[in-house]
Amino acid sequence: MSKIADVPYGFGDVVNIAVSSMPEMKKGPGRSPVQSQDIVKVMFIQAYFGMPNRIAQGFFRLFGEKLGISSEFSYKTIERG
């Protein structure tokens, strides 16, 4: 169980590198876009544990505070990521 608790700490530098290579999202009509770094963090957790989108959303709720995720989003947002 300690391995699972320590996983989010290793993502900081990797997420910063991944997000810096992504194009900036432009503000358009409708709902504000979810921050790219939040989606990348959840996708790293998803890839690390090899889980589907809906289960990744559950892990996002579990680890959200530890990962520093500032917004809530659905499994469809993870899928689109």
PDB file of N, CA and C in Angstrom:
ATOM      1  N   MET A   1       0.812  -1.192   0.000  1.00  0.00           N
ATOM      2  CA  MET A   1       0.000   0.000   0.000  1.00  0.00           C
ATOM      3  C   MET A   1       0.860   1.263   0.000  1.00  0.00           C
ATOM      4  N   SER A   2       2.034   1.204   0.601  1.00  0.00           N
ATOM      5  CA  SER A   2       2.888   2.392   0.627  1.00  0.00           C
ATOM      6  C   SER A   2       3.351   2.778  -0.770  1.00  0.00           C
ATOM      7  N   LYS A   3       3.494   1.799  -1.656  1.00  0.00           N
ATOM      8  CA  LYS A   3       3.888   2.089  -3.033  1.00  0.00           C
ATOM      9  C   LYS A   3       2.833   2.961  -3.713  1.00  0.00           C
ATOM     10  N   ILE A   4       1.574   2.635  -3.512  1.00  0.00           N
ATOM     11  CA  ILE A   4       0.492   3.403  -4.116  1.00  0.00           C
ATOM     12  C   ILE A   4       0.494   4.835  -3.587  1.00  0.00           C
ATOM     13  N   ALA A   5       0.718   5.000  -2.310  1.00  0.00           N
ATOM     14  CA  ALA A   5       0.708   6.339  -1.711  1.00  0.00           C
ATOM     15  C   ALA A   5       1.864   7.199  -2.201  1.00  0.00           C
ATOM     16  N   ASP A   6       2.980   6.586  -2.595  1.00  0.00           N
ATOM     17  CA  ASP A   6       4.157   7.340  -3.030  1.00  0.00           C
ATOM     18  C   ASP A   6       4.178   7.651  -4.524  1.00  0.00           C
ATOM     19  N   VAL A   7       3.308   7.030  -5.298  1.00  0.00           N
ATOM     20  CA  VAL A   7       3.310   7.204  -6.754  1.00  0.00           C
ATOM     21  C   VAL A   7       3.158   8.664  -7.180  1.00  0.00           C
ATOM     22  N   PRO A   8       2.201   9.433  -6.634  1.00  0.00           N
ATOM     23  CA  PRO A   8       2.020  10.807  -7.118  1.00  0.00           C
ATOM     24  C   PRO A   8       3.221  11.719  -6.944  1.00  0.00           C
ATOM     25  N   TYR A   9       4.106  11.450  -6.000  1.00  0.00           N
ATOM     26  CA  TYR A   9       5.243  12.338  -5.761  1.00  0.00           C
ATOM     27  C   TYR A   9       6.235  12.360  -6.919  1.00  0.00           C
ATOM     28  N   GLY A  10       6.317  11.317  -7.709  1.00  0.00           N
ATOM     29  CA  GLY A  10       7.275  11.261  -8.796  1.00  0.00           C
ATOM     30  C   GLY A  10       6.824  11.922 -10.075  1.00  0.00           C
ATOM     31  N   PHE A  11       5.609  12.445 -10.112  1.00  0.00           N
ATOM     32  CA  PHE A  11       5.049  12.966 -11.350  1.00  0.00           C
ATOM     33  C   PHE A  11       5.340  14.433 -11.621  1.00  0.00           C
ATOM     34  N   GLY A  12       5.790  15.183 -10.627  1.00  0.00           N
ATOM     35  CA  GLY A  12       5.936  16.633 -10.778  1.00  0.00           C
ATOM     36  C   GLY A  12       6.742  17.062 -11.979  1.00  0.00           C
ATOM     37  N   ASP A  13       7.980  16.605 -12.099  1.00  0.00           N
ATOM     38  CA  ASP A  13       8.841  17.013 -13.211  1.00  0.00           C
ATOM     39  C   ASP A  13       8.340  16.469 -14.539  1.00  0.00           C
ATOM     40  N   VAL A  14       7.865  15.240 -14.542  1.00  0.00           N
ATOM     41  CA  VAL A  14       7.377  14.622 -15.779  1.00  0.00           C
ATOM     42  C   VAL A  14       6.162  15.378 -16.298  1.00  0.00           C
ATOM     43  N   VAL A  15       5.251  15.741 -15.416  1.00  0.00           N
ATOM     44  CA  VAL A  15       4.061  16.489 -15.821  1.00  0.00           C
ATOM     45  C   VAL A  15       4.451  17.856 -16.365  1.00  0.00           C
ATOM     46  N   ASN A  16       5.384  18.527 -15.727  1.00  0.00           N
ATOM     47  CA  ASN A  16       5.821  19.844 -16.210  1.00  0.00           C
ATOM     48  C   ASN A  16       6.416  19.755 -17.607  1.00  0.00           C
ATOM     49  N   ILE A  17       7.193  18.724 -17.877  1.00  0.00           N
ATOM     50  CA  ILE A  17       7.775  18.534 -19.210  1.00  0.00           C
ATOM     51  C   ILE A  17       6.680  18.254 -20.231  1.00  0.00           C
ATOM     52  N   ALA A  18       5.741  17.370 -19.879  1.00  0.00           N
ATOM     53  CA  ALA A  18       4.664  17.013 -20.805  1.00  0.00           C
ATOM     54  C   ALA A  18       3.775  18.213 -21.114  1.00  0.00           C
ATOM     55  N   VAL A  19       3.429  18.982 -20.114  1.00  0.00           N
ATOM     56  CA  VAL A  19       2.544  20.132 -20.311  1.00  0.00           C
ATOM     57  C   VAL A  19       3.241  21.241 -21.091  1.00  0.00           C
ATOM     58  N   SER A  20       4.532  21.425 -20.886  1.00  0.00           N
ATOM     59  CA  SER A  20       5.245  22.483 -21.604  1.00  0.00           C
ATOM     60  C   SER A  20       5.325  22.214 -23.103  1.00  0.00           C
ATOM     61  N   SER A  21       5.218  20.956 -23.503  1.00  0.00           N
ATOM     62  CA  SER A  21       5.278  20.633 -24.926  1.00  0.00           C
ATOM     63  C   SER A  21       3.904  20.675 -25.594  1.00  0.00           C
ATOM     64  N   MET A  22       2.845  20.893 -24.817  1.00  0.00           N
ATOM     65  CA  MET A  22       1.492  20.934 -25.367  1.00  0.00           C
ATOM     66  C   MET A  22       1.139  22.359 -25.783  1.00  0.00           C
ATOM     67  N   PRO A  23       0.353  22.518 -26.860  1.00  0.00           N
ATOM     68  CA  PRO A  23      -0.077  23.870 -27.242  1.00  0.00           C
ATOM     69  C   PRO A  23      -1.060  24.416 -26.210  1.00  0.00           C
ATOM     70  N   GLU A  24      -1.082  25.747 -26.059  1.00  0.00           N
ATOM     71  CA  GLU A  24      -1.995  26.371 -25.103  1.00  0.00           C
ATOM     72  C   GLU A  24      -3.420  26.280 -25.616  1.00  0.00           C
ATOM     73  N   MET A  25      -4.351  26.080 -24.675  1.00  0.00           N
ATOM     74  CA  MET A  25      -5.761  26.005 -25.033  1.00  0.00           C
ATOM     75  C   MET A  25      -6.330  27.417 -25.063  1.00  0.00           C
ATOM     76  N   LYS A  26      -7.058  27.741 -26.123  1.00  0.00           N
ATOM     77  CA  LYS A  26      -7.642  29.065 -26.255  1.00  0.00           C
ATOM     78  C   LYS A  26      -9.039  29.073 -25.645  1.00  0.00           C
ATOM     79  N   LYS A  27      -9.378  30.185 -25.026  1.00  0.00           N
ATOM     80  CA  LYS A  27     -10.690  30.339 -24.405  1.00  0.00           C
ATOM     81  C   LYS A  27     -11.712  30.608 -25.488  1.00  0.00           C
ATOM     82  N   GLY A  28     -12.761  29.832 -25.495  1.00  0.00           N
ATOM     83  CA  GLY A  28     -13.832  30.004 -26.455  1.00  0.00           C
ATOM     84  C   GLY A  28     -15.166  30.053 -25.735  1.00  0.00           C
ATOM     85  N   PRO A  29     -16.247  29.947 -26.481  1.00  0.00           N
ATOM     86  CA  PRO A  29     -17.551  29.945 -25.830  1.00  0.00           C
ATOM     87  C   PRO A  29     -17.748  28.654 -25.030  1.00  0.00           C
ATOM     88  N   GLY A  30     -18.604  28.727 -24.029  1.00  0.00           N
ATOM     89  CA  GLY A  30     -18.908  27.533 -23.243  1.00  0.00           C
ATOM     90  C   GLY A  30     -18.099  27.445 -21.971  1.00  0.00           C
ATOM     91  N   ARG A  31     -18.081  26.242 -21.429  1.00  0.00           N
ATOM     92  CA  ARG A  31     -17.409  25.989 -20.155  1.00  0.00           C
ATOM     93  C   ARG A  31     -15.903  26.175 -20.291  1.00  0.00           C
ATOM     94  N   SER A  32     -15.283  26.615 -19.224  1.00  0.00           N
ATOM     95  CA  SER A  32     -13.827  26.786 -19.221  1.00  0.00           C
ATOM     96  C   SER A  32     -13.147  25.429 -19.375  1.00  0.00           C
ATOM     97  N   PRO A  33     -12.054  25.370 -20.129  1.00  0.00           N
ATOM     98  CA  PRO A  33     -11.366  24.088 -20.304  1.00  0.00           C
ATOM     99  C   PRO A  33     -10.674  23.645 -19.016  1.00  0.00           C
ATOM    100  N   VAL A  34     -10.544  22.335 -18.848  1.00  0.00           N
ATOM    101  CA  VAL A  34      -9.829  21.776 -17.700  1.00  0.00           C
ATOM    102  C   VAL A  34      -8.344  22.001 -17.933  1.00  0.00           C
ATOM    103  N   GLN A  35      -7.612  22.319 -16.881  1.00  0.00           N
ATOM    104  CA  GLN A  35      -6.182  22.567 -17.017  1.00  0.00           C
ATOM    105  C   GLN A  35      -5.473  21.313 -17.522  1.00  0.00           C
ATOM    106  N   SER A  36      -4.596  21.494 -18.481  1.00  0.00           N
ATOM    107  CA  SER A  36      -3.888  20.374 -19.103  1.00  0.00           C
ATOM    108  C   SER A  36      -3.091  19.565 -18.099  1.00  0.00           C
ATOM    109  N   GLN A  37      -2.438  20.233 -17.147  1.00  0.00           N
ATOM    110  CA  GLN A  37      -1.615  19.489 -16.199  1.00  0.00           C
ATOM    111  C   GLN A  37      -2.464  18.578 -15.316  1.00  0.00           C
ATOM    112  N   ASP A  38      -3.722  18.954 -15.047  1.00  0.00           N
ATOM    113  CA  ASP A  38      -4.596  18.086 -14.262  1.00  0.00           C
ATOM    114  C   ASP A  38      -4.924  16.811 -15.026  1.00  0.00           C
ATOM    115  N   ILE A  39      -5.224  16.950 -16.307  1.00  0.00           N
ATOM    116  CA  ILE A  39      -5.537  15.781 -17.129  1.00  0.00           C
ATOM    117  C   ILE A  39      -4.312  14.888 -17.272  1.00  0.00           C
ATOM    118  N   VAL A  40      -3.146  15.484 -17.475  1.00  0.00           N
ATOM    119  CA  VAL A  40      -1.911  14.706 -17.623  1.00  0.00           C
ATOM    120  C   VAL A  40      -1.622  13.908 -16.358  1.00  0.00           C
ATOM    121  N   LYS A  41      -1.824  14.507 -15.200  1.00  0.00           N
ATOM    122  CA  LYS A  41      -1.581  13.796 -13.942  1.00  0.00           C
ATOM    123  C   LYS A  41      -2.468  12.562 -13.827  1.00  0.00           C
ATOM    124  N   VAL A  42      -3.754  12.723 -14.138  1.00  0.00           N
ATOM    125  CA  VAL A  42      -4.676  11.590 -14.054  1.00  0.00           C
ATOM    126  C   VAL A  42      -4.322  10.535 -15.102  1.00  0.00           C
ATOM    127  N   MET A  43      -3.895  10.962 -16.287  1.00  0.00           N
ATOM    128  CA  MET A  43      -3.521   9.995 -17.321  1.00  0.00           C
ATOM    129  C   MET A  43      -2.267   9.219 -16.933  1.00  0.00           C
ATOM    130  N   PHE A  44      -1.327   9.856 -16.231  1.00  0.00           N
ATOM    131  CA  PHE A  44      -0.155   9.131 -15.738  1.00  0.00           C
ATOM    132  C   PHE A  44      -0.557   8.080 -14.710  1.00  0.00           C
ATOM    133  N   ILE A  45      -1.449   8.442 -13.794  1.00  0.00           N
ATOM    134  CA  ILE A  45      -1.949   7.471 -12.812  1.00  0.00           C
ATOM    135  C   ILE A  45      -2.641   6.318 -13.541  1.00  0.00           C
ATOM    136  N   GLN A  46      -3.449   6.653 -14.545  1.00  0.00           N
ATOM    137  CA  GLN A  46      -4.171   5.647 -15.320  1.00  0.00           C
ATOM    138  C   GLN A  46      -3.204   4.701 -16.024  1.00  0.00           C
ATOM    139  N   ALA A  47      -2.182   5.240 -16.652  1.00  0.00           N
ATOM    140  CA  ALA A  47      -1.209   4.409 -17.365  1.00  0.00           C
ATOM    141  C   ALA A  47      -0.372   3.575 -16.396  1.00  0.00           C
ATOM    142  N   TYR A  48      -0.005   4.149 -15.264  1.00  0.00           N
ATOM    143  CA  TYR A  48       0.822   3.439 -14.287  1.00  0.00           C
ATOM    144  C   TYR A  48       0.107   2.205 -13.751  1.00  0.00           C
ATOM    145  N   PHE A  49      -1.171   2.362 -13.426  1.00  0.00           N
ATOM    146  CA  PHE A  49      -1.922   1.247 -12.864  1.00  0.00           C
ATOM    147  C   PHE A  49      -2.660   0.429 -13.918  1.00  0.00           C
ATOM    148  N   GLY A  50      -2.679   0.877 -15.185  1.00  0.00           N
ATOM    149  CA  GLY A  50      -3.326   0.137 -16.267  1.00  0.00           C
ATOM    150  C   GLY A  50      -4.819  -0.021 -16.048  1.00  0.00           C
ATOM    151  N   MET A  51      -5.515   1.080 -15.888  1.00  0.00           N
ATOM    152  CA  MET A  51      -6.937   1.023 -15.564  1.00  0.00           C
ATOM    153  C   MET A  51      -7.766   1.774 -16.598  1.00  0.00           C
ATOM    154  N   PRO A  52      -9.056   1.417 -16.721  1.00  0.00           N
ATOM    155  CA  PRO A  52      -9.946   2.141 -17.638  1.00  0.00           C
ATOM    156  C   PRO A  52     -10.301   3.530 -17.099  1.00  0.00           C
ATOM    157  N   ASN A  53     -10.969   4.312 -17.945  1.00  0.00           N
ATOM    158  CA  ASN A  53     -11.255   5.715 -17.632  1.00  0.00           C
ATOM    159  C   ASN A  53     -12.102   5.907 -16.379  1.00  0.00           C
ATOM    160  N   ARG A  54     -13.135   5.097 -16.211  1.00  0.00           N
ATOM    161  CA  ARG A  54     -14.025   5.287 -15.058  1.00  0.00           C
ATOM    162  C   ARG A  54     -13.317   4.988 -13.744  1.00  0.00           C
ATOM    163  N   ILE A  55     -12.479   3.987 -13.731  1.00  0.00           N
ATOM    164  CA  ILE A  55     -11.721   3.670 -12.521  1.00  0.00           C
ATOM    165  C   ILE A  55     -10.667   4.751 -12.281  1.00  0.00           C
ATOM    166  N   ALA A  56     -10.084   5.276 -13.353  1.00  0.00           N
ATOM    167  CA  ALA A  56      -9.118   6.371 -13.213  1.00  0.00           C
ATOM    168  C   ALA A  56      -9.784   7.594 -12.591  1.00  0.00           C
ATOM    169  N   GLN A  57     -11.050   7.818 -12.911  1.00  0.00           N
ATOM    170  CA  GLN A  57     -11.764   8.934 -12.296  1.00  0.00           C
ATOM    171  C   GLN A  57     -11.886   8.713 -10.788  1.00  0.00           C
ATOM    172  N   GLY A  58     -12.115   7.478 -10.371  1.00  0.00           N
ATOM    173  CA  GLY A  58     -12.168   7.170  -8.942  1.00  0.00           C
ATOM    174  C   GLY A  58     -10.832   7.405  -8.258  1.00  0.00           C
ATOM    175  N   PHE A  59      -9.735   7.010  -8.924  1.00  0.00           N
ATOM    176  CA  PHE A  59      -8.403   7.264  -8.374  1.00  0.00           C
ATOM    177  C   PHE A  59      -8.122   8.760  -8.336  1.00  0.00           C
ATOM    178  N   PHE A  60      -8.622   9.483  -9.325  1.00  0.00           N
ATOM    179  CA  PHE A  60      -8.471  10.940  -9.348  1.00  0.00           C
ATOM    180  C   PHE A  60      -9.142  11.550  -8.123  1.00  0.00           C
ATOM    181  N   ARG A  61     -10.320  11.048  -7.767  1.00  0.00           N
ATOM    182  CA  ARG A  61     -10.985  11.554  -6.563  1.00  0.00           C
ATOM    183  C   ARG A  61     -10.213  11.176  -5.308  1.00  0.00           C
ATOM    184  N   LEU A  62      -9.602  10.003  -5.327  1.00  0.00           N
ATOM    185  CA  LEU A  62      -8.834   9.532  -4.176  1.00  0.00           C
ATOM    186  C   LEU A  62      -7.529  10.314  -4.009  1.00  0.00           C
ATOM    187  N   PHE A  63      -6.804  10.519  -5.122  1.00  0.00           N
ATOM    188  CA  PHE A  63      -5.493  11.163  -5.087  1.00  0.00           C
ATOM    189  C   PHE A  63      -5.522  12.639  -5.467  1.00  0.00           C
ATOM    190  N   GLY A  64      -6.684  13.198  -5.769  1.00  0.00           N
ATOM    191  CA  GLY A  64      -6.774  14.567  -6.273  1.00  0.00           C
ATOM    192  C   GLY A  64      -6.058  15.598  -5.431  1.00  0.00           C
ATOM    193  N   GLU A  65      -6.248  15.536  -4.135  1.00  0.00           N
ATOM    194  CA  GLU A  65      -5.602  16.508  -3.250  1.00  0.00           C
ATOM    195  C   GLU A  65      -4.092  16.303  -3.216  1.00  0.00           C
ATOM    196  N   LYS A  66      -3.670  15.063  -3.195  1.00  0.00           N
ATOM    197  CA  LYS A  66      -2.235  14.754  -3.147  1.00  0.00           C
ATOM    198  C   LYS A  66      -1.542  15.148  -4.454  1.00  0.00           C
ATOM    199  N   LEU A  67      -2.261  15.036  -5.571  1.00  0.00           N
ATOM    200  CA  LEU A  67      -1.707  15.399  -6.871  1.00  0.00           C
ATOM    201  C   LEU A  67      -1.767  16.901  -7.136  1.00  0.00           C
ATOM    202  N   GLY A  68      -2.529  17.625  -6.339  1.00  0.00           N
ATOM    203  CA  GLY A  68      -2.662  19.062  -6.548  1.00  0.00           C
ATOM    204  C   GLY A  68      -3.585  19.403  -7.698  1.00  0.00           C
ATOM    205  N   ILE A  69      -4.597  18.585  -7.910  1.00  0.00           N
ATOM    206  CA  ILE A  69      -5.553  18.826  -8.988  1.00  0.00           C
ATOM    207  C   ILE A  69      -6.589  19.819  -8.486  1.00  0.00           C
ATOM    208  N   SER A  70      -6.792  20.875  -9.262  1.00  0.00           N
ATOM    209  CA  SER A  70      -7.626  21.981  -8.804  1.00  0.00           C
ATOM    210  C   SER A  70      -9.063  21.934  -9.307  1.00  0.00           C
ATOM    211  N   SER A  71      -9.380  21.040 -10.235  1.00  0.00           N
ATOM    212  CA  SER A  71     -10.725  21.019 -10.798  1.00  0.00           C
ATOM    213  C   SER A  71     -11.269  19.593 -10.830  1.00  0.00           C
ATOM    214  N   GLU A  72     -12.589  19.486 -10.927  1.00  0.00           N
ATOM    215  CA  GLU A  72     -13.242  18.183 -11.058  1.00  0.00           C
ATOM    216  C   GLU A  72     -13.595  17.989 -12.527  1.00  0.00           C
ATOM    217  N   PHE A  73     -13.448  16.767 -13.011  1.00  0.00           N
ATOM    218  CA  PHE A  73     -13.867  16.467 -14.371  1.00  0.00           C
ATOM    219  C   PHE A  73     -14.275  15.009 -14.472  1.00  0.00           C
ATOM    220  N   SER A  74     -14.983  14.682 -15.537  1.00  0.00           N
ATOM    221  CA  SER A  74     -15.561  13.352 -15.688  1.00  0.00           C
ATOM    222  C   SER A  74     -14.597  12.395 -16.384  1.00  0.00           C
ATOM    223  N   TYR A  75     -15.009  11.147 -16.453  1.00  0.00           N
ATOM    224  CA  TYR A  75     -14.206  10.146 -17.145  1.00  0.00           C
ATOM    225  C   TYR A  75     -14.108  10.456 -18.635  1.00  0.00           C
ATOM    226  N   LYS A  76     -15.090  11.163 -19.183  1.00  0.00           N
ATOM    227  CA  LYS A  76     -15.044  11.528 -20.604  1.00  0.00           C
ATOM    228  C   LYS A  76     -13.910  12.518 -20.880  1.00  0.00           C
ATOM    229  N   THR A  77     -13.611  13.380 -19.932  1.00  0.00           N
ATOM    230  CA  THR A  77     -12.492  14.309 -20.083  1.00  0.00           C
ATOM    231  C   THR A  77     -11.184  13.536 -20.117  1.00  0.00           C
ATOM    232  N   ILE A  78     -11.073  12.510 -19.273  1.00  0.00           N
ATOM    233  CA  ILE A  78      -9.882  11.654 -19.284  1.00  0.00           C
ATOM    234  C   ILE A  78      -9.776  10.951 -20.629  1.00  0.00           C
ATOM    235  N   GLU A  79     -10.906  10.482 -21.146  1.00  0.00           N
ATOM    236  CA  GLU A  79     -10.926   9.793 -22.445  1.00  0.00           C
ATOM    237  C   GLU A  79     -10.474  10.719 -23.570  1.00  0.00           C
ATOM    238  N   ARG A  80     -10.922  11.976 -23.538  1.00  0.00           N
ATOM    239  CA  ARG A  80     -10.547  12.939 -24.578  1.00  0.00           C
ATOM    240  C   ARG A  80      -9.088  13.363 -24.481  1.00  0.00           C
ATOM    241  N   GLY A  81      -8.511  13.224 -23.273  1.00  0.00           N
ATOM    242  CA  GLY A  81      -7.127  13.635 -23.044  1.00  0.00           C
ATOM    243  C   GLY A  81      -6.195  12.816 -23.849  1.00  0.00           C
TER     244      GLY A  81
END
